[in-house]
Short mmCIF file of C-alpha atoms in Angstrom, two decimals:
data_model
loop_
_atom_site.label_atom_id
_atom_site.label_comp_id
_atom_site.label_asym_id
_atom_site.label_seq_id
_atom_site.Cartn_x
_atom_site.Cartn_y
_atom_site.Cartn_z
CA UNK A 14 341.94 320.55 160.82
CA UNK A 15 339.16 317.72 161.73
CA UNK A 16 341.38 315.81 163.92
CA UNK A 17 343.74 317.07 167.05
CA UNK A 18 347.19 318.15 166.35
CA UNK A 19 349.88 315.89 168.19
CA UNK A 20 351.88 317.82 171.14
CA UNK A 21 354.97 319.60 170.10
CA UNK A 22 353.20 320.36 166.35
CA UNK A 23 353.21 324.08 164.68
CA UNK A 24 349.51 325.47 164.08
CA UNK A 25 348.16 328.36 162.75
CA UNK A 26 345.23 329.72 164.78
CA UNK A 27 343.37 331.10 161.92
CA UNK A 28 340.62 333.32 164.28
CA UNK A 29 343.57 335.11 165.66
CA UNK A 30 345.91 334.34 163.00
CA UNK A 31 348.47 333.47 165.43
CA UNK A 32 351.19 330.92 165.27
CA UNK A 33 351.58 328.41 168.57
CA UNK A 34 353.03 325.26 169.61
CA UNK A 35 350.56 322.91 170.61
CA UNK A 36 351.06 321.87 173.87
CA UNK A 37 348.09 319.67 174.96
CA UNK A 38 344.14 318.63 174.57
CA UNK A 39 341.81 319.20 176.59
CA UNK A 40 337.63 319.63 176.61
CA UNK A 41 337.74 319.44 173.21
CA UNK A 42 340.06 322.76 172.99
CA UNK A 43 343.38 322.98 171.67
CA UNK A 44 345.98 324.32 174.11
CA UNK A 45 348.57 326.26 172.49
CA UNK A 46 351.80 328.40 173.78
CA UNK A 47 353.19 331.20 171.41
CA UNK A 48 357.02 331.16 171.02
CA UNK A 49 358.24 334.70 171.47
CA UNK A 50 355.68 335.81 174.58
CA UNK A 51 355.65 332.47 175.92
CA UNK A 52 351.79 333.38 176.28
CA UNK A 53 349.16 330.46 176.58
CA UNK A 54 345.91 330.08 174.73
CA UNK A 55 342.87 327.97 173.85
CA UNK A 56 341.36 327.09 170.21
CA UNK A 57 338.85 325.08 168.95
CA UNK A 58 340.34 322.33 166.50
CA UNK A 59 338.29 323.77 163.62
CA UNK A 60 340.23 326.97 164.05
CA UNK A 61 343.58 325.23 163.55
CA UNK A 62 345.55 324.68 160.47
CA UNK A 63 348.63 322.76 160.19
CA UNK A 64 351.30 325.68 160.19
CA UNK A 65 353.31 325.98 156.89
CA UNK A 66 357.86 326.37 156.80
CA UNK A 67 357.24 330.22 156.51
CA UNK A 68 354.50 330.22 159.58
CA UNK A 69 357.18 328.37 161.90
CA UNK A 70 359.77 331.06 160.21
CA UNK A 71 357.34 333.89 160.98
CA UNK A 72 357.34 332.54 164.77
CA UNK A 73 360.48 332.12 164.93
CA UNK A 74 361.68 335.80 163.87
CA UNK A 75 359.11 337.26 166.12
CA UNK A 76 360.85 335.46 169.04
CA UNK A 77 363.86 336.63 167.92
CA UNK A 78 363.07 340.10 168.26
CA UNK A 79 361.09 339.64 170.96
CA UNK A 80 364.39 338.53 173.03
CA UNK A 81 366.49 341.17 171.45
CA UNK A 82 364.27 344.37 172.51
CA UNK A 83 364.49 343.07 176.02
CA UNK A 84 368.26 342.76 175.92
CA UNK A 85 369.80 345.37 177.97
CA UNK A 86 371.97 347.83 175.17
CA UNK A 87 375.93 347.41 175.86
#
């Protein structure tokens, strides 16, 4: 991706082939927060793709399980 992704977009992060939010710029480095850990991390914009319907799905799903293994058992 040669230019910055706006706020709020889906990326891939194709180093750690990891799908985030992007949640700011800064220093050059895209900021980006994943959706199931709520975890934050850094990437250079060369090392971002525009995420595809099945990478948001993929994100999505892991979030969903994510919040279902911590849910207590009834």
């Amino acid at each position: 991706m040669n230019t910055f992704p706006a706020a709020g977009t889906w990326v891939v992060d194709v180093r750690r082939d990891r799908v985030g939010k992007v949640i700011g710029m800064s220093d050059g480095r895209v900021s980006l927060r994943d959706l199931a850990s709520r975890e934050e991390w850094e990437a250079s914009p060369c090392d971002v793709r525009s995420a595809t319907a099945n990478d948001e799905l993929r994100a999505k799903v892991a979030d969903l399980n994510h919040r279902s293994a911590r849910r207590p058992a009834q």
